[in-house]
PDB file of N, CA, C and O in Angstrom:
ATOM      1  N   UNK A   1       0.824  -1.199   0.000  1.00  0.00           N
ATOM      2  CA  UNK A   1       0.000   0.000   0.000  1.00  0.00           C
ATOM      3  C   UNK A   1       0.868   1.262   0.000  1.00  0.00           C
ATOM      4  O   UNK A   1       1.757   1.404   0.819  1.00  0.00           O
ATOM      5  N   UNK A   2       0.591   2.130  -0.949  1.00  0.00           N
ATOM      6  CA  UNK A   2       1.310   3.392  -0.988  1.00  0.00           C
ATOM      7  C   UNK A   2       2.680   3.334  -1.632  1.00  0.00           C
ATOM      8  O   UNK A   2       3.452   4.272  -1.505  1.00  0.00           O
ATOM      9  N   UNK A   3       3.006   2.238  -2.299  1.00  0.00           N
ATOM     10  CA  UNK A   3       4.307   2.177  -2.965  1.00  0.00           C
ATOM     11  C   UNK A   3       4.202   1.352  -4.235  1.00  0.00           C
ATOM     12  O   UNK A   3       3.251   0.611  -4.428  1.00  0.00           O
ATOM     13  N   UNK A   4       5.177   1.520  -5.085  1.00  0.00           N
ATOM     14  CA  UNK A   4       5.254   0.748  -6.314  1.00  0.00           C
ATOM     15  C   UNK A   4       6.708   0.478  -6.638  1.00  0.00           C
ATOM     16  O   UNK A   4       7.601   1.201  -6.167  1.00  0.00           O
ATOM     17  N   UNK A   5       6.944  -0.540  -7.406  1.00  0.00           N
ATOM     18  CA  UNK A   5       8.305  -0.862  -7.813  1.00  0.00           C
ATOM     19  C   UNK A   5       8.246  -1.465  -9.209  1.00  0.00           C
ATOM     20  O   UNK A   5       7.378  -2.277  -9.504  1.00  0.00           O
ATOM     21  N   UNK A   6       9.139  -1.038 -10.050  1.00  0.00           N
ATOM     22  CA  UNK A   6       9.256  -1.589 -11.385  1.00  0.00           C
ATOM     23  C   UNK A   6      10.722  -1.871 -11.674  1.00  0.00           C
ATOM     24  O   UNK A   6      11.613  -1.320 -11.021  1.00  0.00           O
ATOM     25  N   UNK A   7      10.952  -2.726 -12.614  1.00  0.00           N
ATOM     26  CA  UNK A   7      12.314  -3.024 -13.055  1.00  0.00           C
ATOM     27  C   UNK A   7      12.497  -2.474 -14.454  1.00  0.00           C
ATOM     28  O   UNK A   7      11.535  -2.390 -15.222  1.00  0.00           O
ATOM     29  N   UNK A   8      13.697  -2.117 -14.784  1.00  0.00           N
ATOM     30  CA  UNK A   8      13.979  -1.610 -16.114  1.00  0.00           C
ATOM     31  C   UNK A   8      15.436  -1.891 -16.432  1.00  0.00           C
ATOM     32  O   UNK A   8      16.259  -2.132 -15.535  1.00  0.00           O
ATOM     33  N   UNK A   9      15.743  -1.902 -17.682  1.00  0.00           N
ATOM     34  CA  UNK A   9      17.106  -2.106 -18.147  1.00  0.00           C
ATOM     35  C   UNK A   9      17.474  -0.926 -19.035  1.00  0.00           C
ATOM     36  O   UNK A   9      16.645  -0.420 -19.779  1.00  0.00           O
ATOM     37  N   UNK A  10      18.702  -0.519 -18.957  1.00  0.00           N
ATOM     38  CA  UNK A  10      19.180   0.569 -19.794  1.00  0.00           C
ATOM     39  C   UNK A  10      20.688   0.510 -19.895  1.00  0.00           C
ATOM     40  O   UNK A  10      21.339  -0.129 -19.077  1.00  0.00           O
ATOM     41  N   UNK A  11      21.213   1.155 -20.877  1.00  0.00           N
ATOM     42  CA  UNK A  11      22.663   1.215 -21.066  1.00  0.00           C
ATOM     43  C   UNK A  11      23.190   2.531 -20.520  1.00  0.00           C
ATOM     44  O   UNK A  11      22.584   3.580 -20.735  1.00  0.00           O
ATOM     45  N   UNK A  12      24.291   2.451 -19.809  1.00  0.00           N
ATOM     46  CA  UNK A  12      24.936   3.654 -19.283  1.00  0.00           C
ATOM     47  C   UNK A  12      26.379   3.688 -19.781  1.00  0.00           C
ATOM     48  O   UNK A  12      27.007   2.648 -19.951  1.00  0.00           O
ATOM     49  N   UNK A  13      26.854   4.892 -20.002  1.00  0.00           N
ATOM     50  CA  UNK A  13      28.196   5.085 -20.517  1.00  0.00           C
ATOM     51  C   UNK A  13      28.926   6.096 -19.636  1.00  0.00           C
ATOM     52  O   UNK A  13      28.287   6.883 -18.944  1.00  0.00           O
ATOM     53  N   UNK A  14      30.257   6.105 -19.683  1.00  0.00           N
ATOM     54  CA  UNK A  14      31.005   7.093 -18.904  1.00  0.00           C
ATOM     55  C   UNK A  14      30.562   8.515 -19.259  1.00  0.00           C
ATOM     56  O   UNK A  14      30.148   8.788 -20.390  1.00  0.00           O
ATOM     57  N   UNK A  15      30.671   9.408 -18.297  1.00  0.00           N
ATOM     58  CA  UNK A  15      30.210  10.791 -18.470  1.00  0.00           C
ATOM     59  C   UNK A  15      30.840  11.492 -19.664  1.00  0.00           C
ATOM     60  O   UNK A  15      30.214  12.347 -20.276  1.00  0.00           O
ATOM     61  N   UNK A  16      32.044  11.138 -20.024  1.00  0.00           N
ATOM     62  CA  UNK A  16      32.725  11.839 -21.121  1.00  0.00           C
ATOM     63  C   UNK A  16      32.527  11.170 -22.478  1.00  0.00           C
ATOM     64  O   UNK A  16      33.193  11.534 -23.442  1.00  0.00           O
ATOM     65  N   UNK A  17      31.599  10.232 -22.572  1.00  0.00           N
ATOM     66  CA  UNK A  17      31.330   9.581 -23.860  1.00  0.00           C
ATOM     67  C   UNK A  17      30.753  10.616 -24.831  1.00  0.00           C
ATOM     68  O   UNK A  17      29.818  11.334 -24.474  1.00  0.00           O
ATOM     69  N   UNK A  18      31.302  10.705 -26.027  1.00  0.00           N
ATOM     70  CA  UNK A  18      30.774  11.673 -26.993  1.00  0.00           C
ATOM     71  C   UNK A  18      29.270  11.460 -27.236  1.00  0.00           C
ATOM     72  O   UNK A  18      28.801  10.324 -27.336  1.00  0.00           O
ATOM     73  N   UNK A  19      28.547  12.559 -27.333  1.00  0.00           N
ATOM     74  CA  UNK A  19      27.100  12.505 -27.509  1.00  0.00           C
ATOM     75  C   UNK A  19      26.716  11.697 -28.755  1.00  0.00           C
ATOM     76  O   UNK A  19      25.737  10.944 -28.745  1.00  0.00           O
ATOM     77  N   UNK A  20      27.488  11.832 -29.815  1.00  0.00           N
ATOM     78  CA  UNK A  20      27.208  11.093 -31.047  1.00  0.00           C
ATOM     79  C   UNK A  20      27.270   9.586 -30.815  1.00  0.00           C
ATOM     80  O   UNK A  20      26.486   8.826 -31.385  1.00  0.00           O
ATOM     81  N   UNK A  21      28.187   9.139 -29.961  1.00  0.00           N
ATOM     82  CA  UNK A  21      28.306   7.715 -29.640  1.00  0.00           C
ATOM     83  C   UNK A  21      27.084   7.254 -28.839  1.00  0.00           C
ATOM     84  O   UNK A  21      26.514   6.201 -29.106  1.00  0.00           O
ATOM     85  N   UNK A  22      26.673   8.061 -27.874  1.00  0.00           N
ATOM     86  CA  UNK A  22      25.486   7.728 -27.075  1.00  0.00           C
ATOM     87  C   UNK A  22      24.257   7.618 -27.982  1.00  0.00           C
ATOM     88  O   UNK A  22      23.486   6.657 -27.874  1.00  0.00           O
ATOM     89  N   UNK A  23      24.093   8.568 -28.880  1.00  0.00           N
ATOM     90  CA  UNK A  23      22.948   8.532 -29.795  1.00  0.00           C
ATOM     91  C   UNK A  23      22.983   7.310 -30.700  1.00  0.00           C
ATOM     92  O   UNK A  23      21.955   6.665 -30.938  1.00  0.00           O
ATOM     93  N   UNK A  24      24.158   6.970 -31.185  1.00  0.00           N
ATOM     94  CA  UNK A  24      24.286   5.790 -32.064  1.00  0.00           C
ATOM     95  C   UNK A  24      23.978   4.515 -31.293  1.00  0.00           C
ATOM     96  O   UNK A  24      23.251   3.630 -31.787  1.00  0.00           O
ATOM     97  N   UNK A  25      24.517   4.394 -30.096  1.00  0.00           N
ATOM     98  CA  UNK A  25      24.248   3.200 -29.278  1.00  0.00           C
ATOM     99  C   UNK A  25      22.762   3.111 -28.957  1.00  0.00           C
ATOM    100  O   UNK A  25      22.167   2.032 -29.020  1.00  0.00           O
ATOM    101  N   UNK A  26      22.137   4.236 -28.642  1.00  0.00           N
ATOM    102  CA  UNK A  26      20.711   4.255 -28.349  1.00  0.00           C
ATOM    103  C   UNK A  26      19.913   3.765 -29.554  1.00  0.00           C
ATOM    104  O   UNK A  26      19.005   2.931 -29.424  1.00  0.00           O
ATOM    105  N   UNK A  27      20.264   4.248 -30.720  1.00  0.00           N
ATOM    106  CA  UNK A  27      19.583   3.843 -31.951  1.00  0.00           C
ATOM    107  C   UNK A  27      19.726   2.337 -32.180  1.00  0.00           C
ATOM    108  O   UNK A  27      18.752   1.643 -32.480  1.00  0.00           O
ATOM    109  N   UNK A  28      20.926   1.817 -32.026  1.00  0.00           N
ATOM    110  CA  UNK A  28      21.182   0.398 -32.282  1.00  0.00           C
ATOM    111  C   UNK A  28      20.503  -0.496 -31.243  1.00  0.00           C
ATOM    112  O   UNK A  28      19.913  -1.527 -31.590  1.00  0.00           O
ATOM    113  N   UNK A  29      20.570  -0.107 -29.981  1.00  0.00           N
ATOM    114  CA  UNK A  29      19.925  -0.901 -28.921  1.00  0.00           C
ATOM    115  C   UNK A  29      18.414  -0.915 -29.119  1.00  0.00           C
ATOM    116  O   UNK A  29      17.773  -1.970 -29.005  1.00  0.00           O
ATOM    117  N   UNK A  30      17.823   0.241 -29.428  1.00  0.00           N
ATOM    118  CA  UNK A  30      16.382   0.290 -29.688  1.00  0.00           C
ATOM    119  C   UNK A  30      16.006  -0.599 -30.867  1.00  0.00           C
ATOM    120  O   UNK A  30      14.974  -1.285 -30.831  1.00  0.00           O
ATOM    121  N   UNK A  31      16.824  -0.597 -31.916  1.00  0.00           N
ATOM    122  CA  UNK A  31      16.548  -1.443 -33.084  1.00  0.00           C
ATOM    123  C   UNK A  31      16.571  -2.916 -32.701  1.00  0.00           C
ATOM    124  O   UNK A  31      15.734  -3.706 -33.163  1.00  0.00           O
ATOM    125  N   UNK A  32      17.495  -3.289 -31.839  1.00  0.00           N
ATOM    126  CA  UNK A  32      17.602  -4.692 -31.426  1.00  0.00           C
ATOM    127  C   UNK A  32      16.409  -5.108 -30.573  1.00  0.00           C
ATOM    128  O   UNK A  32      15.767  -6.118 -30.837  1.00  0.00           O
ATOM    129  N   UNK A  33      16.101  -4.336 -29.533  1.00  0.00           N
ATOM    130  CA  UNK A  33      15.031  -4.758 -28.611  1.00  0.00           C
ATOM    131  C   UNK A  33      13.642  -4.670 -29.228  1.00  0.00           C
ATOM    132  O   UNK A  33      12.726  -5.354 -28.778  1.00  0.00           O
ATOM    133  N   UNK A  34      13.494  -3.838 -30.263  1.00  0.00           N
ATOM    134  CA  UNK A  34      12.175  -3.739 -30.887  1.00  0.00           C
ATOM    135  C   UNK A  34      12.051  -4.584 -32.150  1.00  0.00           C
ATOM    136  O   UNK A  34      10.976  -4.619 -32.757  1.00  0.00           O
ATOM    137  N   UNK A  35      13.121  -5.270 -32.540  1.00  0.00           N
ATOM    138  CA  UNK A  35      13.039  -6.186 -33.684  1.00  0.00           C
ATOM    139  C   UNK A  35      12.015  -7.272 -33.347  1.00  0.00           C
ATOM    140  O   UNK A  35      11.951  -7.737 -32.201  1.00  0.00           O
ATOM    141  N   UNK A  36      11.196  -7.666 -34.303  1.00  0.00           N
ATOM    142  CA  UNK A  36      10.113  -8.613 -34.016  1.00  0.00           C
ATOM    143  C   UNK A  36      10.544  -9.880 -33.271  1.00  0.00           C
ATOM    144  O   UNK A  36       9.895 -10.279 -32.298  1.00  0.00           O
ATOM    145  N   UNK A  37      11.634 -10.499 -33.684  1.00  0.00           N
ATOM    146  CA  UNK A  37      12.056 -11.743 -33.022  1.00  0.00           C
ATOM    147  C   UNK A  37      12.548 -11.497 -31.598  1.00  0.00           C
ATOM    148  O   UNK A  37      12.292 -12.282 -30.691  1.00  0.00           O
ATOM    149  N   UNK A  38      13.248 -10.382 -31.390  1.00  0.00           N
ATOM    150  CA  UNK A  38      13.721 -10.056 -30.037  1.00  0.00           C
ATOM    151  C   UNK A  38      12.546  -9.669 -29.155  1.00  0.00           C
ATOM    152  O   UNK A  38      12.433 -10.139 -28.014  1.00  0.00           O
ATOM    153  N   UNK A  39      11.677  -8.828 -29.668  1.00  0.00           N
ATOM    154  CA  UNK A  39      10.490  -8.409 -28.909  1.00  0.00           C
ATOM    155  C   UNK A  39       9.670  -9.620 -28.496  1.00  0.00           C
ATOM    156  O   UNK A  39       9.256  -9.732 -27.337  1.00  0.00           O
ATOM    157  N   UNK A  40       9.453 -10.559 -29.417  1.00  0.00           N
ATOM    158  CA  UNK A  40       8.654 -11.753 -29.118  1.00  0.00           C
ATOM    159  C   UNK A  40       9.287 -12.562 -27.989  1.00  0.00           C
ATOM    160  O   UNK A  40       8.604 -13.015 -27.061  1.00  0.00           O
ATOM    161  N   UNK A  41      10.597 -12.735 -28.048  1.00  0.00           N
ATOM    162  CA  UNK A  41      11.289 -13.509 -27.005  1.00  0.00           C
ATOM    163  C   UNK A  41      11.212 -12.796 -25.660  1.00  0.00           C
ATOM    164  O   UNK A  41      10.946 -13.422 -24.630  1.00  0.00           O
ATOM    165  N   UNK A  42      11.441 -11.489 -25.653  1.00  0.00           N
ATOM    166  CA  UNK A  42      11.375 -10.736 -24.401  1.00  0.00           C
ATOM    167  C   UNK A  42       9.964 -10.760 -23.812  1.00  0.00           C
ATOM    168  O   UNK A  42       9.797 -10.919 -22.597  1.00  0.00           O
ATOM    169  N   UNK A  43       8.961 -10.619 -24.667  1.00  0.00           N
ATOM    170  CA  UNK A  43       7.581 -10.668 -24.175  1.00  0.00           C
ATOM    171  C   UNK A  43       7.233 -12.054 -23.652  1.00  0.00           C
ATOM    172  O   UNK A  43       6.507 -12.184 -22.666  1.00  0.00           O
ATOM    173  N   UNK A  44       7.777 -13.087 -24.273  1.00  0.00           N
ATOM    174  CA  UNK A  44       7.606 -14.462 -23.784  1.00  0.00           C
ATOM    175  C   UNK A  44       8.169 -14.599 -22.366  1.00  0.00           C
ATOM    176  O   UNK A  44       7.665 -15.372 -21.559  1.00  0.00           O
ATOM    177  N   UNK A  45       9.197 -13.830 -22.068  1.00  0.00           N
ATOM    178  CA  UNK A  45       9.830 -13.830 -20.742  1.00  0.00           C
ATOM    179  C   UNK A  45       9.195 -12.800 -19.806  1.00  0.00           C
ATOM    180  O   UNK A  45       9.740 -12.500 -18.750  1.00  0.00           O
ATOM    181  N   UNK A  46       8.053 -12.253 -20.200  1.00  0.00           N
ATOM    182  CA  UNK A  46       7.249 -11.308 -19.402  1.00  0.00           C
ATOM    183  C   UNK A  46       7.853  -9.911 -19.301  1.00  0.00           C
ATOM    184  O   UNK A  46       7.581  -9.184 -18.353  1.00  0.00           O
ATOM    185  N   UNK A  47       8.652  -9.523 -20.287  1.00  0.00           N
ATOM    186  CA  UNK A  47       9.169  -8.156 -20.344  1.00  0.00           C
ATOM    187  C   UNK A  47       8.179  -7.289 -21.087  1.00  0.00           C
ATOM    188  O   UNK A  47       7.563  -7.726 -22.062  1.00  0.00           O
ATOM    189  N   UNK A  48       8.015  -6.049 -20.643  1.00  0.00           N
ATOM    190  CA  UNK A  48       7.296  -5.036 -21.405  1.00  0.00           C
ATOM    191  C   UNK A  48       8.369  -4.291 -22.186  1.00  0.00           C
ATOM    192  O   UNK A  48       9.191  -3.587 -21.604  1.00  0.00           O
ATOM    193  N   UNK A  49       8.377  -4.464 -23.474  1.00  0.00           N
ATOM    194  CA  UNK A  49       9.431  -3.893 -24.312  1.00  0.00           C
ATOM    195  C   UNK A  49       9.082  -2.465 -24.695  1.00  0.00           C
ATOM    196  O   UNK A  49       8.009  -2.210 -25.241  1.00  0.00           O
ATOM    197  N   UNK A  50       9.990  -1.545 -24.401  1.00  0.00           N
ATOM    198  CA  UNK A  50       9.792  -0.146 -24.768  1.00  0.00           C
ATOM    199  C   UNK A  50      11.153   0.499 -24.956  1.00  0.00           C
ATOM    200  O   UNK A  50      11.953   0.548 -24.025  1.00  0.00           O
ATOM    201  N   UNK A  51      11.411   0.953 -26.133  1.00  0.00           N
ATOM    202  CA  UNK A  51      12.632   1.708 -26.354  1.00  0.00           C
ATOM    203  C   UNK A  51      12.398   3.154 -25.931  1.00  0.00           C
ATOM    204  O   UNK A  51      11.252   3.579 -25.749  1.00  0.00           O
ATOM    205  N   UNK A  52      13.457   3.884 -25.739  1.00  0.00           N
ATOM    206  CA  UNK A  52      13.319   5.298 -25.403  1.00  0.00           C
ATOM    207  C   UNK A  52      14.545   6.046 -25.897  1.00  0.00           C
ATOM    208  O   UNK A  52      15.471   5.448 -26.433  1.00  0.00           O
ATOM    209  N   UNK A  53      14.545   7.327 -25.655  1.00  0.00           N
ATOM    210  CA  UNK A  53      15.706   8.131 -26.038  1.00  0.00           C
ATOM    211  C   UNK A  53      16.691   8.177 -24.869  1.00  0.00           C
ATOM    212  O   UNK A  53      16.335   7.883 -23.724  1.00  0.00           O
ATOM    213  N   UNK A  54      17.907   8.560 -25.170  1.00  0.00           N
ATOM    214  CA  UNK A  54      18.915   8.713 -24.121  1.00  0.00           C
ATOM    215  C   UNK A  54      18.462   9.758 -23.109  1.00  0.00           C
ATOM    216  O   UNK A  54      18.636   9.594 -21.898  1.00  0.00           O
ATOM    217  N   UNK A  55      17.854  10.822 -23.597  1.00  0.00           N
ATOM    218  CA  UNK A  55      17.377  11.890 -22.707  1.00  0.00           C
ATOM    219  C   UNK A  55      16.249  11.390 -21.802  1.00  0.00           C
ATOM    220  O   UNK A  55      16.219  11.709 -20.614  1.00  0.00           O
ATOM    221  N   UNK A  56      15.333  10.607 -22.345  1.00  0.00           N
ATOM    222  CA  UNK A  56      14.257  10.039 -21.520  1.00  0.00           C
ATOM    223  C   UNK A  56      14.824   9.161 -20.410  1.00  0.00           C
ATOM    224  O   UNK A  56      14.376   9.214 -19.269  1.00  0.00           O
ATOM    225  N   UNK A  57      15.814   8.346 -20.755  1.00  0.00           N
ATOM    226  CA  UNK A  57      16.414   7.461 -19.750  1.00  0.00           C
ATOM    227  C   UNK A  57      17.168   8.269 -18.693  1.00  0.00           C
ATOM    228  O   UNK A  57      17.087   7.976 -17.505  1.00  0.00           O
ATOM    229  N   UNK A  58      17.883   9.309 -19.127  1.00  0.00           N
ATOM    230  CA  UNK A  58      18.599  10.171 -18.181  1.00  0.00           C
ATOM    231  C   UNK A  58      17.606  10.803 -17.205  1.00  0.00           C
ATOM    232  O   UNK A  58      17.811  10.811 -15.993  1.00  0.00           O
ATOM    233  N   UNK A  59      16.504  11.310 -17.727  1.00  0.00           N
ATOM    234  CA  UNK A  59      15.474  11.928 -16.889  1.00  0.00           C
ATOM    235  C   UNK A  59      14.868  10.897 -15.924  1.00  0.00           C
ATOM    236  O   UNK A  59      14.677  11.181 -14.750  1.00  0.00           O
ATOM    237  N   UNK A  60      14.611   9.706 -16.425  1.00  0.00           N
ATOM    238  CA  UNK A  60      14.064   8.642 -15.576  1.00  0.00           C
ATOM    239  C   UNK A  60      15.019   8.327 -14.423  1.00  0.00           C
ATOM    240  O   UNK A  60      14.599   8.228 -13.264  1.00  0.00           O
ATOM    241  N   UNK A  61      16.300   8.167 -14.732  1.00  0.00           N
ATOM    242  CA  UNK A  61      17.283   7.851 -13.693  1.00  0.00           C
ATOM    243  C   UNK A  61      17.378   8.976 -12.666  1.00  0.00           C
ATOM    244  O   UNK A  61      17.468   8.721 -11.459  1.00  0.00           O
ATOM    245  N   UNK A  62      17.360  10.209 -13.120  1.00  0.00           N
ATOM    246  CA  UNK A  62      17.413  11.348 -12.209  1.00  0.00           C
ATOM    247  C   UNK A  62      16.208  11.333 -11.269  1.00  0.00           C
ATOM    248  O   UNK A  62      16.356  11.530 -10.053  1.00  0.00           O
ATOM    249  N   UNK A  63      15.023  11.069 -11.819  1.00  0.00           N
ATOM    250  CA  UNK A  63      13.813  10.989 -10.988  1.00  0.00           C
ATOM    251  C   UNK A  63      13.880   9.831  -9.995  1.00  0.00           C
ATOM    252  O   UNK A  63      13.425   9.961  -8.855  1.00  0.00           O
ATOM    253  N   UNK A  64      14.431   8.705 -10.416  1.00  0.00           N
ATOM    254  CA  UNK A  64      14.564   7.552  -9.523  1.00  0.00           C
ATOM    255  C   UNK A  64      15.495   7.872  -8.345  1.00  0.00           C
ATOM    256  O   UNK A  64      15.225   7.495  -7.205  1.00  0.00           O
ATOM    257  N   UNK A  65      16.575   8.567  -8.622  1.00  0.00           N
ATOM    258  CA  UNK A  65      17.519   8.940  -7.561  1.00  0.00           C
ATOM    259  C   UNK A  65      16.824   9.828  -6.536  1.00  0.00           C
ATOM    260  O   UNK A  65      16.947   9.616  -5.327  1.00  0.00           O
ATOM    261  N   UNK A  66      16.082  10.806  -7.005  1.00  0.00           N
ATOM    262  CA  UNK A  66      15.351  11.702  -6.099  1.00  0.00           C
ATOM    263  C   UNK A  66      14.340  10.901  -5.277  1.00  0.00           C
ATOM    264  O   UNK A  66      14.242  11.044  -4.055  1.00  0.00           O
ATOM    265  N   UNK A  67      13.582  10.036  -5.946  1.00  0.00           N
ATOM    266  CA  UNK A  67      12.544   9.244  -5.274  1.00  0.00           C
ATOM    267  C   UNK A  67      13.143   8.350  -4.184  1.00  0.00           C
ATOM    268  O   UNK A  67      12.672   8.347  -3.049  1.00  0.00           O
ATOM    269  N   UNK A  68      14.190   7.603  -4.533  1.00  0.00           N
ATOM    270  CA  UNK A  68      14.756   6.672  -3.558  1.00  0.00           C
ATOM    271  C   UNK A  68      15.566   7.368  -2.475  1.00  0.00           C
ATOM    272  O   UNK A  68      15.638   6.883  -1.349  1.00  0.00           O
ATOM    273  N   UNK A  69      16.157   8.506  -2.770  1.00  0.00           N
ATOM    274  CA  UNK A  69      16.849   9.269  -1.730  1.00  0.00           C
ATOM    275  C   UNK A  69      15.856   9.684  -0.646  1.00  0.00           C
ATOM    276  O   UNK A  69      16.148   9.597   0.558  1.00  0.00           O
ATOM    277  N   UNK A  70      14.671  10.106  -1.060  1.00  0.00           N
ATOM    278  CA  UNK A  70      13.626  10.499  -0.111  1.00  0.00           C
ATOM    279  C   UNK A  70      13.178   9.297   0.727  1.00  0.00           C
ATOM    280  O   UNK A  70      13.036   9.399   1.951  1.00  0.00           O
ATOM    281  N   UNK A  71      12.978   8.163   0.076  1.00  0.00           N
ATOM    282  CA  UNK A  71      12.551   6.955   0.788  1.00  0.00           C
ATOM    283  C   UNK A  71      13.598   6.537   1.824  1.00  0.00           C
ATOM    284  O   UNK A  71      13.271   6.231   2.973  1.00  0.00           O
ATOM    285  N   UNK A  72      14.849   6.542   1.435  1.00  0.00           N
ATOM    286  CA  UNK A  72      15.923   6.157   2.361  1.00  0.00           C
ATOM    287  C   UNK A  72      15.989   7.133   3.521  1.00  0.00           C
ATOM    288  O   UNK A  72      16.091   6.727   4.690  1.00  0.00           O
ATOM    289  N   UNK A  73      15.910   8.421   3.224  1.00  0.00           N
ATOM    290  CA  UNK A  73      15.972   9.428   4.285  1.00  0.00           C
ATOM    291  C   UNK A  73      14.811   9.257   5.261  1.00  0.00           C
ATOM    292  O   UNK A  73      15.008   9.257   6.482  1.00  0.00           O
ATOM    293  N   UNK A  74      13.590   9.097   4.736  1.00  0.00           N
ATOM    294  CA  UNK A  74      12.413   8.950   5.601  1.00  0.00           C
ATOM    295  C   UNK A  74      12.447   7.654   6.407  1.00  0.00           C
ATOM    296  O   UNK A  74      11.924   7.593   7.500  1.00  0.00           O
ATOM    297  N   UNK A  75      13.079   6.624   5.877  1.00  0.00           N
ATOM    298  CA  UNK A  75      13.120   5.335   6.577  1.00  0.00           C
ATOM    299  C   UNK A  75      14.137   5.347   7.725  1.00  0.00           C
ATOM    300  O   UNK A  75      14.060   4.522   8.620  1.00  0.00           O
ATOM    301  N   UNK A  76      15.105   6.255   7.633  1.00  0.00           N
ATOM    302  CA  UNK A  76      16.160   6.290   8.640  1.00  0.00           C
ATOM    303  C   UNK A  76      17.236   5.245   8.403  1.00  0.00           C
ATOM    304  O   UNK A  76      18.123   5.051   9.228  1.00  0.00           O
ATOM    305  N   UNK A  77      17.180   4.558   7.280  1.00  0.00           N
ATOM    306  CA  UNK A  77      18.185   3.534   6.967  1.00  0.00           C
ATOM    307  C   UNK A  77      19.569   4.147   6.915  1.00  0.00           C
ATOM    308  O   UNK A  77      19.738   5.271   6.437  1.00  0.00           O
ATOM    309  N   UNK A  78      20.546   3.413   7.425  1.00  0.00           N
ATOM    310  CA  UNK A  78      21.929   3.895   7.422  1.00  0.00           C
ATOM    311  C   UNK A  78      22.868   2.750   7.093  1.00  0.00           C
ATOM    312  O   UNK A  78      22.568   1.593   7.376  1.00  0.00           O
ATOM    313  N   UNK A  79      23.997   3.108   6.496  1.00  0.00           N
ATOM    314  CA  UNK A  79      25.030   2.106   6.230  1.00  0.00           C
ATOM    315  C   UNK A  79      25.749   1.769   7.519  1.00  0.00           C
ATOM    316  O   UNK A  79      25.955   2.615   8.377  1.00  0.00           O
ATOM    317  N   UNK A  80      26.130   0.529   7.636  1.00  0.00           N
ATOM    318  CA  UNK A  80      26.911   0.116   8.824  1.00  0.00           C
ATOM    319  C   UNK A  80      28.346   0.536   8.661  1.00  0.00           C
ATOM    320  O   UNK A  80      28.907   0.597   7.643  1.00  0.00           O
TER     321      UNK A  80
END
């Protein structure tokens, strides 16, 4: 109650990776995961297949960090 959790997969690259390389990798990865045979296999394994842009993934990760930082802070969890 009052919470949700999802899993996702994405590719991350070092901060200094040229933007053109990130865009090319994004294009190629999206082509692979959305290819009919790959999509069918992933859906058979209960994956919801959705490609996105590098910017969408960056925004998603930033939002996840904010969300989980708040949860950890409110829970009082601490590292030993």
